[in-house]
Tab-separated table of C-alpha atoms in Angstrom:
chain	number	residue	atom	x	y	z
A	1	MET	CA	96.876	117.847	109.478
A	2	SER	CA	94.425	116.842	106.689
A	3	TYR	CA	94.892	113.628	104.586
A	4	GLU	CA	94.101	113.376	100.881
A	5	PRO	CA	92.552	109.912	100.268
A	6	ILE	CA	93.576	108.618	97.094
A	7	SER	CA	92.498	105.067	96.077
A	8	VAL	CA	94.232	102.184	94.210
A	9	PHE	CA	91.524	102.566	91.801
A	10	ASP	CA	92.705	106.548	91.214
A	11	MET	CA	96.278	105.503	90.589
A	12	PHE	CA	95.091	102.531	88.396
A	13	LYS	CA	92.649	103.567	85.681
A	14	ILE	CA	91.196	102.046	82.603
A	15	GLY	CA	91.339	104.375	79.722
A	16	VAL	CA	92.740	104.670	76.039
A	17	GLY	CA	96.129	106.128	75.004
A	18	PRO	CA	97.947	108.352	74.269
A	19	SER	CA	98.271	110.456	77.332
A	20	SER	CA	96.094	110.155	80.686
A	21	SER	CA	96.498	114.066	81.086
A	22	HIS	CA	96.029	114.642	77.698
A	23	THR	CA	93.672	112.135	76.633
A	24	LEU	CA	91.975	110.660	79.268
A	25	GLY	CA	91.844	113.562	81.586
A	26	PRO	CA	90.105	115.728	78.643
A	27	TRP	CA	87.903	113.125	77.721
A	28	ARG	CA	86.476	112.810	81.536
A	29	ALA	CA	86.302	116.391	81.860
A	30	ALA	CA	84.060	116.357	78.430
A	31	GLN	CA	81.904	113.580	80.114
A	32	GLN	CA	81.499	115.662	83.760
A	33	PHE	CA	80.437	118.807	81.802
A	34	VAL	CA	77.835	116.676	79.511
A	35	GLU	CA	77.030	115.226	82.977
A	36	GLU	CA	76.366	118.969	84.400
A	37	LEU	CA	74.069	120.149	81.666
A	38	ARG	CA	71.958	117.123	82.001
A	39	SER	CA	71.733	117.360	85.858
A	40	ASP	CA	70.472	120.983	84.919
A	41	ASP	CA	67.942	119.530	82.641
A	42	VAL	CA	69.535	121.732	79.447
A	43	LEU	CA	71.353	119.148	77.703
A	44	ARG	CA	68.475	119.321	75.430
A	45	GLN	CA	68.464	123.027	74.806
A	46	VAL	CA	72.137	123.265	74.248
A	47	THR	CA	72.408	124.698	70.264
A	48	ASP	CA	75.947	125.835	70.242
A	49	LEU	CA	79.396	124.431	71.598
A	50	ARG	CA	82.867	125.510	71.934
A	51	VAL	CA	85.809	123.888	73.695
A	52	LEU	CA	88.945	125.822	74.459
A	53	LEU	CA	92.443	124.209	75.169
A	54	TYR	CA	95.098	125.783	76.992
A	55	GLY	CA	98.913	125.664	77.619
A	56	SER	CA	100.560	122.120	77.253
A	57	LEU	CA	97.191	120.568	75.985
A	58	ALA	CA	96.840	123.201	73.249
A	59	LYS	CA	100.384	122.807	71.769
A	60	THR	CA	100.722	119.248	72.002
A	61	GLY	CA	97.287	118.082	72.380
A	62	VAL	CA	96.692	116.969	68.362
A	63	GLY	CA	99.705	114.815	69.009
A	64	HIS	CA	98.204	113.676	71.961
A	65	GLY	CA	94.745	113.315	70.705
A	66	THR	CA	92.795	115.755	73.354
A	67	ASP	CA	90.712	116.656	70.095
A	68	ILE	CA	89.586	113.547	69.652
A	69	ALA	CA	89.260	112.798	73.602
A	70	VAL	CA	86.793	115.751	73.830
A	71	GLN	CA	84.743	115.076	71.021
A	72	LEU	CA	84.469	111.240	72.193
A	73	GLY	CA	83.459	112.152	75.897
A	74	LEU	CA	81.026	114.839	74.630
A	75	MET	CA	79.073	112.213	73.126
A	76	ASP	CA	79.323	110.317	76.730
A	77	GLU	CA	81.420	107.145	75.090
A	78	ASP	CA	83.174	105.540	78.393
A	79	PRO	CA	87.017	105.186	77.719
A	80	VAL	CA	86.927	102.063	79.892
A	81	THR	CA	84.224	100.322	77.291
A	82	ILE	CA	84.858	102.290	74.264
A	83	ASP	CA	85.386	99.973	70.979
A	84	VAL	CA	89.023	101.359	70.348
A	85	GLU	CA	88.745	100.071	66.676
A	86	GLN	CA	85.707	102.449	66.213
A	87	ILE	CA	87.027	105.730	67.760
A	88	GLN	CA	88.244	106.482	64.081
A	89	PRO	CA	85.433	106.004	62.614
A	90	LYS	CA	83.187	108.435	64.949
A	91	ILE	CA	85.745	110.601	64.735
A	92	ASN	CA	85.452	110.610	60.817
A	93	ASP	CA	81.690	110.862	60.976
A	94	ILE	CA	81.930	113.930	63.066
A	95	ALA	CA	84.530	115.755	60.731
A	96	VAL	CA	82.501	114.518	57.671
A	97	SER	CA	78.782	115.820	58.913
A	98	ARG	CA	79.744	118.452	61.274
A	99	ARG	CA	77.414	117.292	63.626
A	100	LEU	CA	78.025	115.443	67.351
A	101	LEU	CA	75.185	114.275	69.335
A	102	LEU	CA	75.872	115.877	72.648
A	103	GLY	CA	75.427	113.677	75.592
A	104	GLY	CA	74.067	110.670	72.690
A	105	VAL	CA	70.527	112.590	72.611
A	106	GLN	CA	71.127	115.857	71.374
A	107	GLU	CA	72.642	116.815	67.999
A	108	ILE	CA	74.081	119.838	67.377
A	109	GLY	CA	76.275	121.440	64.612
A	110	PHE	CA	80.087	120.796	65.398
A	111	ASN	CA	83.059	121.791	63.000
A	112	PRO	CA	86.072	120.526	64.943
A	113	PRO	CA	88.837	122.821	63.875
A	114	ILE	CA	86.256	125.995	64.158
A	115	ALA	CA	84.458	124.433	67.583
A	116	ILE	CA	87.883	123.344	69.171
A	117	GLU	CA	90.133	126.237	69.702
A	118	PHE	CA	94.135	125.652	70.477
A	119	LEU	CA	95.030	128.523	72.338
A	120	TYR	CA	98.832	128.299	72.575
A	121	THR	CA	99.756	131.108	74.399
A	122	GLU	CA	97.474	131.028	76.873
A	123	ILE	CA	98.066	129.325	80.101
A	124	LEU	CA	95.910	129.428	83.276
A	125	PRO	CA	97.621	129.790	86.555
A	126	PHE	CA	96.137	126.545	88.403
A	127	HIS	CA	97.624	123.969	86.155
A	128	SER	CA	99.186	123.951	82.368
A	129	ASN	CA	96.380	121.442	81.219
A	130	ALA	CA	93.189	123.530	81.125
A	131	LEU	CA	90.483	123.093	78.841
A	132	SER	CA	86.885	125.174	79.116
A	133	PHE	CA	83.235	124.541	77.443
A	134	LEU	CA	81.237	127.442	76.740
A	135	VAL	CA	77.257	126.580	75.355
A	136	THR	CA	74.519	128.362	74.356
A	137	LEU	CA	71.133	127.569	74.936
A	138	GLU	CA	67.676	127.989	72.883
A	139	ASN	CA	67.025	130.908	74.457
A	140	GLY	CA	70.248	132.548	74.322
A	141	GLU	CA	71.673	131.710	77.841
A	142	GLN	CA	75.217	130.777	77.553
A	143	ARG	CA	76.912	128.810	80.291
A	144	SER	CA	80.830	127.791	80.607
A	145	SER	CA	82.917	125.213	82.652
A	146	THR	CA	86.939	125.209	83.094
A	147	PHE	CA	88.518	121.890	84.129
A	148	TYR	CA	92.182	121.133	85.026
A	149	SER	CA	93.889	118.111	83.585
A	150	ILE	CA	95.961	117.652	86.682
A	151	GLY	CA	98.142	114.502	85.298
A	152	GLY	CA	97.296	110.545	85.902
A	153	GLY	CA	93.749	111.242	84.189
A	154	PHE	CA	92.706	113.035	87.383
A	155	VAL	CA	90.584	115.695	86.862
A	156	VAL	CA	89.433	118.901	89.070
A	157	LYS	CA	87.025	121.658	87.945
A	158	GLU	CA	87.822	125.093	88.532
A	159	ASN	CA	87.340	126.349	92.522
A	160	GLU	CA	86.491	122.407	93.215
A	161	THR	CA	88.938	119.876	94.791
A	162	ALA	CA	89.122	116.879	93.371
A	163	SER	CA	86.832	113.829	93.851
A	164	ALA	CA	89.241	111.808	95.702
A	165	GLN	CA	89.232	113.613	98.309
A	166	ARG	CA	85.776	113.371	99.180
A	167	ARG	CA	86.136	110.052	100.449
A	168	SER	CA	86.126	109.734	104.151
A	169	GLN	CA	89.183	109.299	105.647
A	170	PRO	CA	90.660	105.578	105.715
A	171	PRO	CA	91.888	103.586	109.173
A	172	PHE	CA	95.286	104.730	108.109
A	173	PRO	CA	95.891	108.505	106.549
A	174	ILE	CA	98.876	108.942	105.067
A	175	ASN	CA	100.282	111.959	102.844
A	176	ASN	CA	103.873	111.016	102.943
A	177	GLY	CA	106.973	108.371	103.598
A	178	LYS	CA	106.863	108.953	107.183
A	179	ASP	CA	102.895	108.053	107.582
A	180	LEU	CA	103.300	104.836	106.071
A	181	LEU	CA	106.312	103.866	107.629
A	182	HIS	CA	105.001	105.166	110.738
A	183	TRP	CA	101.244	103.007	110.620
A	184	CYS	CA	103.741	99.730	109.223
A	185	ILE	CA	105.769	99.863	112.181
A	186	LYS	CA	102.792	100.539	114.674
A	187	THR	CA	100.543	97.803	113.198
A	188	GLY	CA	103.546	95.587	111.840
A	189	MET	CA	101.610	95.401	108.690
A	190	THR	CA	103.617	95.197	105.325
A	191	ILE	CA	102.903	98.123	103.011
A	192	HIS	CA	100.514	96.119	100.773
A	193	GLU	CA	98.521	95.212	103.490
A	194	VAL	CA	98.140	98.603	105.496
A	195	VAL	CA	96.696	99.824	102.248
A	196	ALA	CA	94.760	96.891	101.588
A	197	GLU	CA	93.080	98.062	104.960
A	198	ASN	CA	92.589	101.575	103.843
A	199	GLU	CA	91.042	100.182	100.746
A	200	ASN	CA	88.409	98.117	102.306
A	201	SER	CA	86.920	101.258	104.451
A	202	TRP	CA	85.945	102.293	101.450
A	203	ARG	CA	84.241	98.530	99.447
A	204	LYS	CA	83.968	95.212	100.400
A	205	GLU	CA	87.231	93.372	100.063
A	206	GLU	CA	85.766	91.457	97.109
A	207	GLU	CA	85.201	94.385	94.831
A	208	THR	CA	88.543	95.238	95.417
A	209	ARG	CA	89.918	92.023	94.390
A	210	ALA	CA	88.335	92.177	91.574
A	211	GLY	CA	88.896	95.435	90.183
A	212	LEU	CA	92.450	94.627	90.565
A	213	ILE	CA	92.115	91.463	88.893
A	214	GLN	CA	90.447	93.557	86.002
A	215	ILE	CA	93.252	95.723	85.902
A	216	TRP	CA	96.092	93.085	85.519
A	217	ASP	CA	93.724	91.610	82.876
A	218	VAL	CA	93.802	94.784	80.736
A	219	MET	CA	97.539	95.387	81.268
A	220	ARG	CA	98.875	91.915	80.597
A	221	SER	CA	95.807	91.840	77.290
A	222	CYS	CA	97.539	95.481	76.343
A	223	MET	CA	101.123	93.306	76.306
A	224	TYR	CA	99.994	90.452	74.910
A	225	ARG	CA	98.136	92.424	71.690
A	226	GLY	CA	101.322	94.880	71.977
A	227	CYS	CA	103.845	91.717	71.182
A	228	HIS	CA	101.789	90.307	68.250
A	229	THR	CA	100.898	93.687	66.563
A	230	GLU	CA	103.362	94.910	64.221
A	231	GLY	CA	103.103	98.264	61.385
A	232	VAL	CA	103.888	101.892	62.206
A	233	LEU	CA	102.627	103.946	64.735
A	234	PRO	CA	99.809	106.872	64.037
A	235	GLY	CA	100.702	110.717	64.179
A	236	GLY	CA	103.324	111.274	61.290
A	237	LEU	CA	106.500	110.328	62.737
A	238	GLN	CA	106.549	107.154	61.054
A	239	VAL	CA	107.929	105.151	63.847
A	240	LYS	CA	107.795	101.664	63.542
A	241	ARG	CA	106.456	99.354	66.056
A	242	ARG	CA	109.278	96.871	67.711
A	243	ALA	CA	107.954	94.635	70.316
A	244	ALA	CA	106.359	92.335	67.761
A	245	GLY	CA	109.501	91.856	65.820
A	246	LEU	CA	111.446	91.380	69.120
A	247	ASN	CA	108.987	88.962	70.402
A	248	LYS	CA	109.552	86.914	67.543
A	249	ARG	CA	113.096	86.743	67.500
A	250	LEU	CA	113.252	85.753	71.098
A	251	LEU	CA	110.748	83.029	70.799
A	252	LYS	CA	112.758	81.442	68.179
A	253	GLY	CA	109.372	80.121	66.119
A	254	LYS	CA	107.826	78.174	69.389
A	255	SER	CA	104.311	78.000	69.078
A	256	TYR	CA	101.454	79.260	71.394
A	257	ALA	CA	98.141	79.515	71.090
A	258	ASP	CA	97.191	82.255	73.870
A	259	TYR	CA	98.703	84.979	76.718
A	260	GLU	CA	99.278	81.647	78.996
A	261	SER	CA	100.700	79.294	76.595
A	262	TRP	CA	102.908	82.490	75.287
A	263	THR	CA	104.239	82.866	78.980
A	264	ASP	CA	104.915	79.777	79.371
A	265	ALA	CA	107.403	79.630	76.139
A	266	ILE	CA	109.055	82.608	77.145
A	267	ARG	CA	109.797	80.916	80.720
A	268	GLU	CA	110.948	77.912	78.749
A	269	GLY	CA	113.937	80.180	77.184
A	270	GLY	CA	115.850	80.275	80.402
A	271	ASN	CA	117.203	83.140	83.257
A	272	ASN	CA	120.216	84.192	80.888
A	273	PHE	CA	120.751	87.907	82.102
A	274	GLY	CA	120.096	89.265	78.007
A	275	TYR	CA	117.487	87.448	77.479
A	276	ILE	CA	115.287	88.526	80.406
A	277	LEU	CA	116.657	91.824	79.862
A	278	ASP	CA	115.341	91.599	76.473
A	279	TRP	CA	111.836	90.431	77.560
A	280	VAL	CA	111.419	93.187	80.111
A	281	SER	CA	112.322	95.703	77.678
A	282	CYS	CA	109.800	94.133	74.965
A	283	PHE	CA	106.846	94.152	77.450
A	284	ALA	CA	107.566	98.091	78.021
A	285	LEU	CA	107.736	98.447	74.429
A	286	ALA	CA	104.430	96.620	73.690
A	287	VAL	CA	102.500	98.541	76.310
A	288	ASN	CA	103.436	102.215	75.518
A	289	GLU	CA	103.333	100.985	71.460
A	290	GLU	CA	99.657	100.402	71.884
A	291	ASN	CA	99.198	103.049	73.500
A	292	ALA	CA	100.641	105.497	71.368
A	293	SER	CA	97.710	103.500	68.895
A	294	PHE	CA	94.869	104.598	71.313
A	295	GLY	CA	95.087	100.950	72.600
A	296	ARG	CA	93.826	100.501	75.740
A	297	VAL	CA	95.791	100.864	79.004
A	298	VAL	CA	96.471	101.486	82.351
A	299	THR	CA	97.022	104.518	83.693
A	300	ALA	CA	100.072	103.200	85.865
A	301	PRO	CA	100.843	106.261	87.042
A	302	THR	CA	100.424	107.938	83.687
A	303	ASN	CA	99.530	106.626	80.422
A	304	GLY	CA	102.997	107.915	79.215
A	305	ALA	CA	104.438	105.609	81.453
A	306	ALA	CA	101.748	102.814	81.599
A	307	GLY	CA	104.510	100.283	80.702
A	308	VAL	CA	106.630	100.088	83.309
A	309	ILE	CA	104.578	98.312	86.102
A	310	PRO	CA	103.366	96.155	83.596
A	311	ALA	CA	106.608	94.723	82.453
A	312	VAL	CA	108.518	94.790	86.064
A	313	LEU	CA	105.027	92.873	86.979
A	314	GLN	CA	105.402	90.520	84.155
A	315	TYR	CA	109.220	89.888	84.835
A	316	TYR	CA	108.193	89.085	88.703
A	317	LEU	CA	105.660	86.431	87.464
A	318	ILE	CA	107.307	84.941	84.622
A	319	PHE	CA	111.133	85.123	85.731
A	320	CYS	CA	110.816	84.927	89.866
A	321	GLU	CA	107.761	83.051	90.442
A	322	GLY	CA	106.312	79.494	89.141
A	323	LYS	CA	103.402	79.483	87.465
A	324	ASP	CA	101.744	76.703	89.049
A	325	ASP	CA	101.992	78.914	92.388
A	326	ALA	CA	98.253	78.738	93.982
A	327	ASP	CA	98.660	82.217	95.097
A	328	ILE	CA	99.496	83.585	91.962
A	329	ASN	CA	96.396	86.399	91.921
A	330	GLY	CA	96.862	87.206	95.705
A	331	LYS	CA	100.920	88.131	94.256
A	332	ILE	CA	99.307	90.529	91.886
A	333	LEU	CA	97.540	91.662	94.409
A	334	ARG	CA	99.746	92.933	96.724
A	335	PHE	CA	102.011	94.076	94.092
A	336	LEU	CA	99.338	96.523	92.731
A	337	LEU	CA	98.773	97.511	96.190
A	338	THR	CA	102.195	98.441	97.225
A	339	ALA	CA	102.772	100.359	94.189
A	340	SER	CA	99.465	102.482	94.287
A	341	GLU	CA	100.464	103.577	97.736
A	342	ILE	CA	103.867	104.642	96.452
A	343	GLY	CA	102.353	106.629	93.299
A	344	SER	CA	99.648	108.207	95.659
A	345	ILE	CA	102.382	109.644	98.284
A	346	PHE	CA	103.998	111.423	94.899
A	347	LYS	CA	100.678	113.005	94.039
A	348	LYS	CA	100.362	114.038	97.079
A	349	GLU	CA	103.645	115.513	98.411
A	350	ALA	CA	104.752	116.374	94.111
A	351	THR	CA	103.019	115.902	90.779
A	352	ILE	CA	102.372	113.147	88.402
A	353	SER	CA	101.767	115.342	85.540
A	354	ALA	CA	104.916	116.073	82.817
A	355	ALA	CA	102.758	119.078	82.400
A	356	MET	CA	104.246	120.179	86.058
A	357	GLY	CA	107.146	117.933	86.455
A	358	GLY	CA	108.500	117.100	83.484
A	359	CYS	CA	109.213	113.087	82.717
A	360	GLN	CA	110.590	112.682	86.035
A	361	ALA	CA	107.073	112.890	87.317
A	362	GLU	CA	105.899	110.299	85.156
A	363	ILE	CA	108.432	107.432	84.340
A	364	GLY	CA	110.266	108.545	87.410
A	365	VAL	CA	107.056	107.832	89.685
A	366	SER	CA	106.263	104.604	87.678
A	367	SER	CA	110.016	103.181	88.046
A	368	SER	CA	109.682	104.406	91.762
A	369	MET	CA	106.204	102.738	92.181
A	370	ALA	CA	107.645	99.656	90.541
A	371	ALA	CA	110.541	99.358	92.481
A	372	ALA	CA	108.852	99.247	95.901
A	373	ALA	CA	106.293	96.770	94.696
A	374	LEU	CA	108.830	94.290	93.264
A	375	THR	CA	111.055	94.534	96.558
A	376	GLU	CA	108.085	93.596	98.741
A	377	ALA	CA	107.283	90.732	96.329
A	378	MET	CA	110.553	89.433	96.948
A	379	GLY	CA	110.537	89.506	100.464
A	380	GLY	CA	111.968	92.774	101.285
A	381	THR	CA	111.151	94.926	104.686
A	382	GLN	CA	108.810	97.876	104.439
A	383	ARG	CA	112.090	100.135	104.712
A	384	GLN	CA	113.665	98.083	101.604
A	385	ALA	CA	110.865	98.819	99.893
A	386	MET	CA	110.348	102.555	100.496
A	387	MET	CA	114.632	101.958	99.914
A	388	ALA	CA	114.028	101.094	96.645
A	389	ALA	CA	111.567	103.729	95.576
A	390	GLU	CA	113.903	106.404	96.642
A	391	ILE	CA	116.798	104.716	94.491
A	392	ALA	CA	114.185	104.753	91.523
A	393	MET	CA	112.966	108.468	91.740
A	394	GLU	CA	116.842	109.337	92.428
A	395	HIS	CA	117.899	108.324	89.308
A	396	HIS	CA	115.342	109.684	87.483
A	397	LEU	CA	115.210	113.363	88.979
A	398	GLY	CA	115.069	116.160	86.241
A	399	MET	CA	114.312	114.089	83.435
A	400	THR	CA	112.312	116.407	80.970
A	401	CYS	CA	109.241	116.171	78.668
A	402	ASP	CA	110.189	117.278	75.369
A	403	PRO	CA	108.019	114.668	72.811
A	404	ILE	CA	108.865	114.918	68.971
A	405	GLY	CA	105.703	116.287	67.354
A	406	GLY	CA	103.722	116.383	70.472
A	407	LEU	CA	103.584	112.689	70.162
A	408	VAL	CA	103.784	109.992	73.173
A	409	GLN	CA	106.176	108.168	71.040
A	410	VAL	CA	110.090	109.727	70.966
A	411	PRO	CA	111.308	109.070	73.294
A	412	CYS	CA	108.704	108.238	75.488
A	413	ILE	CA	107.986	104.756	74.480
A	414	GLU	CA	111.728	103.563	75.049
A	415	ARG	CA	111.777	105.546	78.420
A	416	ASN	CA	109.433	102.687	79.858
A	417	THR	CA	112.059	100.458	79.143
A	418	MET	CA	114.753	102.376	80.791
A	419	GLY	CA	111.806	102.974	83.911
A	420	ALA	CA	111.329	99.513	84.317
A	421	ILE	CA	115.110	98.172	84.083
A	422	LYS	CA	115.896	101.082	86.732
A	423	ALA	CA	112.955	99.857	88.676
A	424	ILE	CA	114.650	96.260	88.927
A	425	THR	CA	118.096	97.506	89.739
A	426	ALA	CA	116.428	99.518	92.380
A	427	SER	CA	115.014	96.501	94.169
A	428	GLN	CA	118.162	94.411	93.699
A	429	LEU	CA	119.850	97.215	95.587
A	430	ALA	CA	117.612	97.737	98.025
A	431	LEU	CA	117.483	93.891	98.699
A	432	GLN	CA	121.265	93.965	99.273
A	433	SER	CA	121.226	97.136	101.276
A	434	THR	CA	120.391	97.921	104.932
A	435	PRO	CA	117.973	100.427	104.731
A	436	ASP	CA	119.344	102.210	108.402
A	437	PHE	CA	122.525	103.293	106.601
A	438	ALA	CA	121.080	105.045	103.512
A	439	LYS	CA	121.500	108.551	103.014
A	440	VAL	CA	118.506	109.751	101.235
A	441	SER	CA	114.772	109.125	102.321
A	442	LEU	CA	111.813	108.309	100.262
A	443	ASP	CA	110.478	111.611	101.800
A	444	ALA	CA	113.482	113.761	100.527
A	445	VAL	CA	114.098	112.988	97.078
A	446	ILE	CA	110.185	113.532	96.647
A	447	LYS	CA	110.840	116.949	97.604
A	448	THR	CA	113.741	117.150	95.207
A	449	MET	CA	111.386	116.095	92.275
A	450	TRP	CA	109.160	118.759	93.496
A	451	ASP	CA	111.918	121.422	94.100
A	452	THR	CA	113.325	120.340	90.350
A	453	ALA	CA	109.960	120.599	88.964
A	454	ARG	CA	109.349	123.797	89.754
A	455	ASP	CA	112.846	124.803	88.594
A	456	MET	CA	112.369	123.845	85.534
A	457	ASN	CA	112.083	125.895	82.484
A	458	TYR	CA	108.349	125.587	81.326
A	459	LYS	CA	109.627	124.220	77.863
A	460	TYR	CA	110.549	120.844	78.891
A	461	LYS	CA	107.207	120.476	80.820
A	462	GLU	CA	105.365	118.401	77.849
A	463	THR	CA	105.020	121.386	75.207
A	464	ALA	CA	107.462	119.916	72.869
A	465	ASP	CA	109.006	123.651	72.460
A	466	GLY	CA	112.614	122.246	73.900
A	467	GLY	CA	115.406	119.204	73.975
A	468	LEU	CA	114.524	116.538	71.462
A	469	ALA	CA	111.262	118.368	70.156
A	470	ILE	CA	113.288	120.862	68.783
A	471	ASN	CA	116.721	119.678	68.081
A	472	VAL	CA	115.302	116.638	65.596
A	473	PRO	CA	114.160	118.106	62.171
A	474	LEU	CA	111.218	116.544	61.117
A	475	SER	CA	108.487	117.129	58.752
A	476	LEU	CA	105.108	116.478	60.099
A	477	PRO	CA	102.319	116.670	57.693
A	478	GLU	CA	99.787	119.566	58.598
A	479	CYS	CA	96.728	118.419	61.195
């Protein structure tokens, strides 16, 4: 059997909202295409460029910012480092000048409404999220490349394999839950310890630690920013941001100056069930309101589900662990390592793409990841952690993706609160249960999710052609 090596940094990617498959993926595909031109030494010979968007990328591309992401990628801007406040000004400059600086060096004529084509009725066979780049060189030669954005920011070029598969085989190869449990039993290690050993085979341990702390820094900064930003989300739905108002009401006038003092103020409010429930919802809302506003987020495992894991981890740190814990960074690292492995198994055995599997593949997977991580963090066994992951997904099975207006706002933002709460509930159930008596295994629920995904009608897979997207009458401005 061949194993697909997926790293924690494949599952958790720093990027820009609102969608990992419709924004981050196309952005990376554009960068990859520019690099191809650069490697072939023809970048400065390009005179004309067209971009073709297919399937789900075409149907919901405007609402997901696919056209914006492609333009930024073609300019070789990086989603990890770009000043998010400069995104709209850069796009406006292209629209006004009808010029684009390809790869940051080659200025070409580029009128976005003409150069970027939305082919709504065409779906390429490999994946619904497909895009092609076509260029003409000075000598008249034409070149083209097609890429697939397969969910979570993963990009595959046509007729090639995913970059993650080019890694060396780790000491503990894992494709499914059975493999993971096998290594845990054979070695006596926890899930996060097995994952850490695999990561250490690809890079130095201190590099993994530093990378994961950076991931958490982006997550918590996103939460803090979202809890302190008011206004209306972009896109035309006129959705009002709620996290900031909820944050203010829950804190009842308490003063604070930064993230640390903010979390202290939250902790001082006690452990009332309703109070904790409100905060978990607030954390999740904050992240996905930022995501909907082209803010910087972390795919977990996708942008549309980016709020679940930060909300549950924040819940764990504030309400389950004391702030003076000397090993707080270690607990964060272990939480993220465990969560990533559960997500990678779903990607290998099913999908994390809503365009392939509906929202069960996004919110469902993120909830499953968070449930397992929280269970292990709370002292649960490996079997209990995997049981929690199974419970969380079991109660997301069949969830469709039907974004109103093709925007990652309704019902997407609230679904992150539901995914976070379900993760906590699943963890509590698993911690109070004996896995030996469980009727459903993690592998069985993953297979069921994939079977359900394949049976699901296409219109419920991130097309905005079904469900809430057509039953909620809204008048959106023309794009």
